[in-house]
Amino acid sequence: MSAPPDSRPRVLIVGGGFGGIACAKALKHADVDITLVDRNNYHCFQPLLYQVATAALSPNQIAWPIREVLRTQANITTLMAEIERIDVAAKTAYASGHALPYDFLVLATGATHSYFGHDAWAPFAPGLKTIEDAQAIRRHLLTCFEQAELSDDEAERQRLLTFVIVGGGPTGVELAGAFSEVAGHALRKDFRRIDPRNARIVLIEGTPQVLPVYPADLAGYAHRELTRKSVDVRTNTMVTGCDAQGVDTSAGRIEAATIVWAAGVQSSPAANWLGTEHDRAGRVVVTPELTVPGRDEIFVIGDAASIAGKALPGIAPVAKQMGQYVARTIRARIGRRSAPAPFHYKHYGDLATIGRNSAVVKLNALKLTGFIAWGFWSVAHIYFLIGARNRIAVAFNWLWDYLTFRRGVRLILGNRDAR
């Protein structure tokens, strides 16, 4: 299954997320043949998934067909398929029954939710990693309000209008702030038998502060803003159980129809495919050059990688920089040039929004909060969207929501599953 002597090197990229796309684009003018494989036909801008989940944006505004993203790149073939196994010795991956030989393999397969050994909680506490997740959460969120309007049982109404978010990192904080705005503003005048403003939003975090990796002053600001938005923030609180009726915590039981999991991640099965060392979260332990030890032709990047046992933040800039680094390495190898120095991640800053007029930003020594931080967060996210159409659409939606306090994507489609 080796390539003919006169053929170009074959680069197989698995995953169409930030890392995979960045690597493919950086190889646009390289003398290689690229195959990019993803189980979906689209690339999703994950930082804004929570806005789809809370009825602010529609999926097509934060996702684009991978073929469209790479349509001008002549040296790439895109396949919608799912990796089944990898024969490392034969340098061949198998996806949906097809053999895909490679000279260089780049695994950018991301991560999914981790329930820390309690996978039985998953049906009751969905996470937010895909567009399907976001649509299911939105459908469930809106259905809860509809069922509360129908119910004559006050205790059941209270349970239906209780929303628990597990995990006080950026995703959890952003979801809590958005849930509060949906209940307090967007739906405020839509119902007659219930007052959506009576909804209870609970944010549970196991450490002493929300946004654990942020400086204490920014985390404190976020905590105060969430409290001002009527979010019940519970730090130093551990989840001990989840079921269809609510959640058990170290501080007691919370009856709730909605639980959203934002507390942990588990890597893709990349380590199992390769039969190589991995950390506790399943991330492949790679060298500082992002290769699998003993296999210099295999690179693992993004959320699927742990560099010498140390994991980098699971954010888009990490995956992008890794993808670009791998592309430089491949170009150097095929050009018989010196390989680049070991990978070094350059961190530009941290951003998290808490809702309308409220966010936290840390750019090296610069710290911003409030409206200025919120404006910076908004501009940054619009800038990194793909395509002028999406930038304009998202900017217009946000402006409309800001002026009217309304959210325009409130249709309940598909199976209504409020418990």
Tab-separated table of C-alpha atoms in Angstrom:
chain	number	residue	atom	x	y	z
A	1	MET	CA	0.000	0.000	0.000
A	2	SER	CA	3.004	2.269	-0.388
A	3	ALA	CA	2.868	5.153	-2.825
A	4	PRO	CA	4.442	4.937	-6.302
A	5	PRO	CA	7.943	6.484	-6.389
A	6	ASP	CA	6.818	9.436	-8.504
A	7	SER	CA	3.659	10.256	-6.547
A	8	ARG	CA	3.311	13.178	-4.178
A	9	PRO	CA	3.300	12.590	-0.420
A	10	ARG	CA	-0.166	11.799	0.909
A	11	VAL	CA	-1.386	13.735	3.935
A	12	LEU	CA	-4.444	12.368	5.720
A	13	ILE	CA	-6.128	14.810	8.103
A	14	VAL	CA	-8.808	13.390	10.383
A	15	GLY	CA	-11.096	16.084	11.774
A	16	GLY	CA	-12.514	19.265	10.254
A	17	GLY	CA	-12.327	21.386	13.391
A	18	PHE	CA	-10.036	24.336	14.024
A	19	GLY	CA	-6.845	22.258	14.006
A	20	GLY	CA	-7.624	20.175	10.935
A	21	ILE	CA	-8.780	23.156	8.869
A	22	ALA	CA	-5.752	25.228	9.923
A	23	CYS	CA	-3.395	22.429	8.884
A	24	ALA	CA	-5.130	21.901	5.546
A	25	LYS	CA	-5.091	25.610	4.700
A	26	ALA	CA	-1.417	25.941	5.622
A	27	LEU	CA	-0.645	23.148	3.129
A	28	LYS	CA	-2.539	24.839	0.295
A	29	HIS	CA	0.561	25.456	-1.841
A	30	ALA	CA	2.540	22.422	-0.664
A	31	ASP	CA	3.466	19.662	-3.105
A	32	VAL	CA	1.240	17.103	-1.365
A	33	ASP	CA	-2.108	15.391	-1.875
A	34	ILE	CA	-4.394	15.953	1.111
A	35	THR	CA	-7.424	13.967	2.180
A	36	LEU	CA	-9.530	15.479	4.965
A	37	VAL	CA	-12.009	13.167	6.677
A	38	ASP	CA	-14.765	14.233	9.068
A	39	ARG	CA	-17.946	12.541	10.244
A	40	ASN	CA	-19.837	15.760	9.445
A	41	ASN	CA	-19.787	17.812	6.255
A	42	TYR	CA	-19.379	21.081	8.142
A	43	HIS	CA	-16.922	23.031	10.257
A	44	CYS	CA	-18.483	24.480	13.404
A	45	PHE	CA	-17.402	27.621	15.266
A	46	GLN	CA	-17.736	26.013	18.704
A	47	PRO	CA	-17.269	29.171	20.836
A	48	LEU	CA	-20.753	30.299	19.746
A	49	LEU	CA	-22.561	26.979	20.159
A	50	TYR	CA	-24.100	28.240	23.374
A	51	GLN	CA	-25.841	30.985	21.365
A	52	VAL	CA	-27.515	28.337	19.219
A	53	ALA	CA	-28.503	26.504	22.413
A	54	THR	CA	-30.113	29.669	23.810
A	55	ALA	CA	-32.013	30.739	20.676
A	56	ALA	CA	-29.804	33.697	19.741
A	57	LEU	CA	-28.305	32.272	16.537
A	58	SER	CA	-29.238	29.597	14.031
A	59	PRO	CA	-26.822	26.756	13.175
A	60	ASN	CA	-26.070	28.012	9.659
A	61	GLN	CA	-24.653	31.219	11.150
A	62	ILE	CA	-21.859	29.413	13.010
A	63	ALA	CA	-21.188	26.460	10.688
A	64	TRP	CA	-20.017	26.149	7.100
A	65	PRO	CA	-19.637	23.189	4.716
A	66	ILE	CA	-16.038	22.005	4.814
A	67	ARG	CA	-16.062	21.767	1.020
A	68	GLU	CA	-16.951	25.456	0.820
A	69	VAL	CA	-14.216	26.435	3.284
A	70	LEU	CA	-11.612	24.599	1.178
A	71	ARG	CA	-13.197	24.984	-2.259
A	72	THR	CA	-10.266	26.949	-3.743
A	73	GLN	CA	-7.689	24.404	-2.604
A	74	ALA	CA	-6.859	22.116	-5.544
A	75	ASN	CA	-4.693	19.658	-3.611
A	76	ILE	CA	-7.368	18.473	-1.172
A	77	THR	CA	-10.120	15.862	-1.249
A	78	THR	CA	-12.808	16.046	1.435
A	79	LEU	CA	-14.644	12.933	2.584
A	80	MET	CA	-17.593	12.665	4.952
A	81	ALA	CA	-16.759	9.422	6.720
A	82	GLU	CA	-15.939	8.066	10.155
A	83	ILE	CA	-12.636	6.481	11.105
A	84	GLU	CA	-13.024	2.858	12.169
A	85	ARG	CA	-9.415	1.846	12.747
A	86	ILE	CA	-5.841	2.699	11.827
A	87	ASP	CA	-3.227	0.175	10.725
A	88	VAL	CA	-0.088	1.955	11.880
A	89	ALA	CA	2.297	-0.589	10.349
A	90	ALA	CA	0.639	-0.372	6.920
A	91	LYS	CA	0.188	3.413	7.186
A	92	THR	CA	-3.486	3.061	6.336
A	93	ALA	CA	-6.653	4.343	7.983
A	94	TYR	CA	-10.032	2.771	7.401
A	95	ALA	CA	-13.091	4.999	7.247
A	96	SER	CA	-16.626	3.851	6.432
A	97	GLY	CA	-15.220	0.753	4.744
A	98	HIS	CA	-12.629	2.595	2.639
A	99	ALA	CA	-8.852	2.223	2.920
A	100	LEU	CA	-7.010	5.551	3.093
A	101	PRO	CA	-3.218	5.130	2.810
A	102	TYR	CA	-1.059	7.980	4.058
A	103	ASP	CA	2.512	9.174	4.303
A	104	PHE	CA	1.619	11.711	6.996
A	105	LEU	CA	-1.325	11.325	9.356
A	106	VAL	CA	-2.755	14.269	11.304
A	107	LEU	CA	-5.329	13.402	13.974
A	108	ALA	CA	-7.362	16.460	14.939
A	109	THR	CA	-10.345	14.616	16.320
A	110	GLY	CA	-11.228	16.818	19.283
A	111	ALA	CA	-12.975	15.775	22.468
A	112	THR	CA	-16.389	14.981	23.849
A	113	HIS	CA	-18.045	15.201	27.263
A	114	SER	CA	-16.555	13.501	30.305
A	115	TYR	CA	-18.726	12.463	33.223
A	116	PHE	CA	-15.749	11.354	35.316
A	117	GLY	CA	-16.722	7.709	35.281
A	118	HIS	CA	-20.473	8.329	35.620
A	119	ASP	CA	-21.566	7.783	32.027
A	120	ALA	CA	-25.055	6.841	33.236
A	121	TRP	CA	-25.624	10.568	33.837
A	122	ALA	CA	-25.243	11.399	30.132
A	123	PRO	CA	-28.927	10.979	29.123
A	124	PHE	CA	-29.992	13.385	31.874
A	125	ALA	CA	-27.169	15.932	31.580
A	126	PRO	CA	-26.258	16.516	27.925
A	127	GLY	CA	-23.136	18.472	27.063
A	128	LEU	CA	-22.531	21.102	24.414
A	129	LYS	CA	-19.978	20.043	21.804
A	130	THR	CA	-21.903	19.805	18.532
A	131	ILE	CA	-24.676	21.544	16.646
A	132	GLU	CA	-26.917	18.584	17.414
A	133	ASP	CA	-26.227	19.133	21.136
A	134	ALA	CA	-27.055	22.834	20.823
A	135	GLN	CA	-30.307	22.210	18.977
A	136	ALA	CA	-31.373	19.573	21.492
A	137	ILE	CA	-30.675	21.905	24.429
A	138	ARG	CA	-32.573	24.761	22.760
A	139	ARG	CA	-35.531	22.513	22.014
A	140	HIS	CA	-35.551	21.215	25.577
A	141	LEU	CA	-35.167	24.705	27.078
A	142	LEU	CA	-38.118	26.138	25.155
A	143	THR	CA	-40.253	23.044	25.719
A	144	CYS	CA	-39.810	23.402	29.476
A	145	PHE	CA	-41.419	26.843	29.374
A	146	GLU	CA	-44.270	25.515	27.231
A	147	GLN	CA	-44.921	22.598	29.575
A	148	ALA	CA	-44.776	24.888	32.592
A	149	GLU	CA	-47.481	27.019	30.966
A	150	LEU	CA	-49.635	23.897	30.645
A	151	SER	CA	-49.057	22.525	34.143
A	152	ASP	CA	-51.480	23.107	37.011
A	153	ASP	CA	-49.076	21.668	39.587
A	154	GLU	CA	-47.000	24.420	41.183
A	155	ALA	CA	-44.204	22.044	42.266
A	156	GLU	CA	-43.970	20.653	38.744
A	157	ARG	CA	-43.915	24.174	37.311
A	158	GLN	CA	-41.027	25.042	39.588
A	159	ARG	CA	-39.146	21.918	38.519
A	160	LEU	CA	-39.732	22.660	34.828
A	161	LEU	CA	-38.450	26.205	35.321
A	162	THR	CA	-35.273	25.126	37.130
A	163	PHE	CA	-32.168	24.960	34.926
A	164	VAL	CA	-28.926	23.527	36.304
A	165	ILE	CA	-25.560	24.017	34.601
A	166	VAL	CA	-22.735	21.825	35.890
A	167	GLY	CA	-19.313	23.416	35.427
A	168	GLY	CA	-18.290	27.018	36.007
A	169	GLY	CA	-15.770	27.395	33.199
A	170	PRO	CA	-16.340	29.744	30.235
A	171	THR	CA	-19.020	27.513	28.669
A	172	GLY	CA	-20.939	27.183	31.926
A	173	VAL	CA	-20.722	30.899	32.708
A	174	GLU	CA	-21.835	31.860	29.213
A	175	LEU	CA	-24.738	29.400	29.303
A	176	ALA	CA	-25.869	30.616	32.737
A	177	GLY	CA	-25.829	34.243	31.624
A	178	ALA	CA	-27.684	33.396	28.413
A	179	PHE	CA	-30.310	31.269	30.203
A	180	SER	CA	-30.927	34.191	32.543
A	181	GLU	CA	-31.477	36.561	29.629
A	182	VAL	CA	-33.817	34.162	27.837
A	183	ALA	CA	-35.986	33.881	30.951
A	184	GLY	CA	-35.680	37.477	32.115
A	185	HIS	CA	-36.004	39.289	28.780
A	186	ALA	CA	-36.664	37.254	25.621
A	187	LEU	CA	-39.654	35.275	26.954
A	188	ARG	CA	-40.875	37.766	29.526
A	189	LYS	CA	-44.055	38.800	27.644
A	190	ASP	CA	-44.758	35.541	25.824
A	191	PHE	CA	-46.702	33.640	28.473
A	192	ARG	CA	-49.888	34.280	30.469
A	193	ARG	CA	-50.001	31.566	33.135
A	194	ILE	CA	-46.351	31.685	34.112
A	195	ASP	CA	-43.792	34.442	34.529
A	196	PRO	CA	-40.532	33.292	32.881
A	197	ARG	CA	-38.663	35.689	35.160
A	198	ASN	CA	-39.363	33.244	37.975
A	199	ALA	CA	-37.128	30.671	36.320
A	200	ARG	CA	-34.298	29.457	38.530
A	201	ILE	CA	-30.831	29.126	36.998
A	202	VAL	CA	-28.258	27.272	39.106
A	203	LEU	CA	-24.569	27.164	38.208
A	204	ILE	CA	-22.558	24.464	40.010
A	205	GLU	CA	-18.753	24.593	40.214
A	206	GLY	CA	-16.588	22.204	42.196
A	207	THR	CA	-13.715	24.647	42.808
A	208	PRO	CA	-13.734	27.793	44.986
A	209	GLN	CA	-14.439	30.144	42.045
A	210	VAL	CA	-16.150	30.255	38.677
A	211	LEU	CA	-13.759	30.589	35.726
A	212	PRO	CA	-11.117	28.654	37.688
A	213	VAL	CA	-8.203	29.448	35.358
A	214	TYR	CA	-8.903	33.195	35.346
A	215	PRO	CA	-7.410	35.671	37.833
A	216	ALA	CA	-9.371	35.935	41.069
A	217	ASP	CA	-10.497	39.523	40.406
A	218	LEU	CA	-12.009	38.649	37.016
A	219	ALA	CA	-13.600	35.503	38.416
A	220	GLY	CA	-15.032	37.564	41.279
A	221	TYR	CA	-16.504	40.036	38.799
A	222	ALA	CA	-18.098	37.193	36.838
A	223	HIS	CA	-19.564	35.749	40.037
A	224	ARG	CA	-21.087	39.107	41.005
A	225	GLU	CA	-22.520	39.666	37.536
A	226	LEU	CA	-24.106	36.239	37.455
A	227	THR	CA	-25.633	36.863	40.869
A	228	ARG	CA	-26.926	40.243	39.643
A	229	LYS	CA	-28.585	38.371	36.782
A	230	SER	CA	-30.352	36.151	39.338
A	231	VAL	CA	-28.148	33.113	38.738
A	232	ASP	CA	-27.706	30.932	41.836
A	233	VAL	CA	-23.935	30.353	41.805
A	234	ARG	CA	-22.748	27.446	43.946
A	235	THR	CA	-18.993	27.017	44.212
A	236	ASN	CA	-17.198	24.292	46.190
A	237	THR	CA	-20.117	22.047	45.263
A	238	MET	CA	-19.782	18.574	43.761
A	239	VAL	CA	-22.376	16.696	41.735
A	240	THR	CA	-23.030	13.241	43.141
A	241	GLY	CA	-25.889	12.095	40.910
A	242	CYS	CA	-28.139	13.022	37.977
A	243	ASP	CA	-31.523	11.613	37.001
A	244	ALA	CA	-34.629	12.585	35.071
A	245	GLN	CA	-36.003	14.565	38.009
A	246	GLY	CA	-32.954	16.554	39.043
A	247	VAL	CA	-29.421	16.545	40.385
A	248	ASP	CA	-27.850	15.487	43.675
A	249	THR	CA	-24.988	17.582	44.995
A	250	SER	CA	-22.755	17.696	48.020
A	251	ALA	CA	-24.975	20.537	49.249
A	252	GLY	CA	-28.284	18.757	48.695
A	253	ARG	CA	-30.829	17.826	46.049
A	254	ILE	CA	-32.040	20.182	43.295
A	255	GLU	CA	-35.249	19.215	41.510
A	256	ALA	CA	-34.823	20.285	37.890
A	257	ALA	CA	-36.083	19.318	34.441
A	258	THR	CA	-32.936	20.625	32.765
A	259	ILE	CA	-29.305	19.757	33.490
A	260	VAL	CA	-26.546	20.842	31.112
A	261	TRP	CA	-23.076	19.348	31.531
A	262	ALA	CA	-20.120	21.718	31.080
A	263	ALA	CA	-17.735	20.195	33.597
A	264	GLY	CA	-15.230	18.052	31.757
A	265	VAL	CA	-13.994	16.605	28.482
A	266	GLN	CA	-12.849	13.226	27.249
A	267	SER	CA	-10.638	12.908	24.181
A	268	SER	CA	-11.633	11.077	21.013
A	269	PRO	CA	-10.584	7.398	20.605
A	270	ALA	CA	-7.368	8.441	18.806
A	271	ALA	CA	-5.157	6.716	21.399
A	272	ASN	CA	-7.083	3.463	20.956
A	273	TRP	CA	-6.743	3.657	17.174
A	274	LEU	CA	-2.984	4.052	17.521
A	275	GLY	CA	-2.464	1.741	20.482
A	276	THR	CA	-0.309	4.357	22.170
A	277	GLU	CA	0.072	6.036	25.564
A	278	HIS	CA	-2.599	8.463	26.712
A	279	ASP	CA	-3.414	10.542	29.771
A	280	ARG	CA	-6.412	10.190	32.106
A	281	ALA	CA	-8.653	12.129	29.720
A	282	GLY	CA	-7.705	9.897	26.795
A	283	ARG	CA	-5.431	12.445	25.102
A	284	VAL	CA	-2.540	10.962	23.142
A	285	VAL	CA	0.810	11.706	24.769
A	286	VAL	CA	2.881	13.283	21.992
A	287	THR	CA	6.413	14.621	21.729
A	288	PRO	CA	7.144	18.377	21.736
A	289	GLU	CA	7.058	18.058	17.917
A	290	LEU	CA	3.428	16.816	18.219
A	291	THR	CA	4.292	13.352	16.917
A	292	VAL	CA	3.518	9.977	18.419
A	293	PRO	CA	6.684	8.567	20.030
A	294	GLY	CA	8.363	6.234	17.552
A	295	ARG	CA	6.057	7.323	14.732
A	296	ASP	CA	7.309	10.575	13.245
A	297	GLU	CA	4.743	10.417	10.437
A	298	ILE	CA	1.786	10.586	12.868
A	299	PHE	CA	0.791	13.905	14.418
A	300	VAL	CA	-1.927	14.451	17.019
A	301	ILE	CA	-3.180	17.980	17.709
A	302	GLY	CA	-5.814	19.987	19.559
A	303	ASP	CA	-7.957	18.447	22.280
A	304	ALA	CA	-6.734	14.967	21.303
A	305	ALA	CA	-3.118	15.712	22.295
A	306	SER	CA	-1.148	15.995	25.504
A	307	ILE	CA	2.424	17.241	25.072
A	308	ALA	CA	4.715	15.050	27.172
A	309	GLY	CA	1.817	14.529	29.560
A	310	LYS	CA	0.830	18.201	29.781
A	311	ALA	CA	-2.480	19.270	28.235
A	312	LEU	CA	-2.930	22.743	26.790
A	313	PRO	CA	-6.235	24.643	27.091
A	314	GLY	CA	-9.020	23.195	24.964
A	315	ILE	CA	-9.553	26.372	22.956
A	316	ALA	CA	-9.457	27.245	19.266
A	317	PRO	CA	-6.114	29.122	19.228
A	318	VAL	CA	-4.299	26.042	20.570
A	319	ALA	CA	-5.692	23.812	17.832
A	320	LYS	CA	-5.018	26.405	15.122
A	321	GLN	CA	-1.421	26.950	16.160
A	322	MET	CA	-0.838	23.196	16.355
A	323	GLY	CA	-2.323	22.680	12.897
A	324	GLN	CA	-0.137	25.397	11.407
A	325	TYR	CA	2.937	23.975	13.159
A	326	VAL	CA	2.306	20.489	11.749
A	327	ALA	CA	1.913	21.962	8.261
A	328	ARG	CA	5.292	23.700	8.606
A	329	THR	CA	6.864	20.436	9.748
A	330	ILE	CA	5.440	18.514	6.784
A	331	ARG	CA	6.575	21.181	4.345
A	332	ALA	CA	10.066	21.090	5.859
A	333	ARG	CA	10.267	17.326	5.597
A	334	ILE	CA	9.145	17.070	1.985
A	335	GLY	CA	11.489	19.945	1.125
A	336	ARG	CA	14.327	18.210	3.004
A	337	ARG	CA	14.799	21.275	5.172
A	338	SER	CA	15.507	21.507	8.879
A	339	ALA	CA	12.465	20.799	11.014
A	340	PRO	CA	10.998	23.685	13.013
A	341	ALA	CA	11.804	24.034	16.697
A	342	PRO	CA	9.531	22.151	19.119
A	343	PHE	CA	5.982	23.460	19.291
A	344	HIS	CA	5.406	26.418	21.589
A	345	TYR	CA	1.911	27.719	22.183
A	346	LYS	CA	1.532	31.485	22.234
A	347	HIS	CA	-1.382	32.468	24.428
A	348	TYR	CA	-3.038	35.718	23.395
A	349	GLY	CA	-5.640	36.006	26.126
A	350	ASP	CA	-8.859	34.763	27.687
A	351	LEU	CA	-12.371	35.977	26.990
A	352	ALA	CA	-15.732	35.053	28.460
A	353	THR	CA	-19.078	36.799	28.270
A	354	ILE	CA	-21.589	36.797	31.098
A	355	GLY	CA	-24.352	38.272	28.964
A	356	ARG	CA	-25.576	41.649	27.882
A	357	ASN	CA	-23.032	44.436	28.558
A	358	SER	CA	-20.945	42.094	30.670
A	359	ALA	CA	-17.779	40.110	29.965
A	360	VAL	CA	-14.251	39.526	31.201
A	361	VAL	CA	-11.119	39.823	29.063
A	362	LYS	CA	-7.493	39.136	29.959
A	363	LEU	CA	-4.835	40.040	27.386
A	364	ASN	CA	-1.476	39.518	29.041
A	365	ALA	CA	-1.367	42.253	31.711
A	366	LEU	CA	-4.479	44.013	30.391
A	367	LYS	CA	-7.755	43.188	32.111
A	368	LEU	CA	-11.173	44.405	30.972
A	369	THR	CA	-14.643	43.996	32.434
A	370	GLY	CA	-18.122	45.306	31.756
A	371	PHE	CA	-19.346	46.909	28.548
A	372	ILE	CA	-15.868	47.471	27.081
A	373	ALA	CA	-14.987	43.810	27.596
A	374	TRP	CA	-18.338	42.750	26.146
A	375	GLY	CA	-17.738	44.898	23.066
A	376	PHE	CA	-14.244	43.443	22.654
A	377	TRP	CA	-15.602	39.901	23.024
A	378	SER	CA	-18.284	40.579	20.392
A	379	VAL	CA	-15.885	42.076	17.841
A	380	ALA	CA	-13.347	39.284	18.347
A	381	HIS	CA	-15.908	36.541	17.790
A	382	ILE	CA	-17.375	38.200	14.707
A	383	TYR	CA	-13.873	38.664	13.290
A	384	PHE	CA	-13.007	34.966	13.583
A	385	LEU	CA	-16.198	33.760	11.903
A	386	ILE	CA	-15.701	32.402	8.390
A	387	GLY	CA	-17.152	34.472	5.568
A	388	ALA	CA	-18.574	37.967	5.262
A	389	ARG	CA	-22.164	36.666	5.121
A	390	ASN	CA	-21.873	35.018	8.531
A	391	ARG	CA	-20.163	38.050	10.067
A	392	ILE	CA	-22.933	40.344	8.827
A	393	ALA	CA	-25.705	37.945	9.872
A	394	VAL	CA	-24.335	37.444	13.391
A	395	ALA	CA	-23.645	41.162	13.869
A	396	PHE	CA	-27.185	42.006	12.751
A	397	ASN	CA	-28.709	39.360	15.037
A	398	TRP	CA	-26.750	40.634	18.012
A	399	LEU	CA	-27.701	44.236	17.265
A	400	TRP	CA	-31.374	43.272	16.948
A	401	ASP	CA	-31.263	41.301	20.202
A	402	TYR	CA	-29.500	44.171	21.940
A	403	LEU	CA	-32.076	46.760	20.847
A	404	THR	CA	-35.202	44.633	21.308
A	405	PHE	CA	-34.224	42.208	24.122
A	406	ARG	CA	-35.593	39.430	21.883
A	407	ARG	CA	-34.159	36.176	20.536
A	408	GLY	CA	-35.252	35.241	17.069
A	409	VAL	CA	-34.580	31.486	16.871
A	410	ARG	CA	-37.342	30.196	19.145
A	411	LEU	CA	-38.977	27.506	17.018
A	412	ILE	CA	-39.347	24.111	18.683
A	413	LEU	CA	-38.532	21.542	16.006
A	414	GLY	CA	-38.080	17.785	16.312
A	415	ASN	CA	-38.838	15.547	19.265
A	416	ARG	CA	-39.958	17.490	22.324
A	417	ASP	CA	-38.238	15.844	25.260
A	418	ALA	CA	-38.766	17.954	28.372
A	419	ARG	CA	-38.842	15.555	31.299
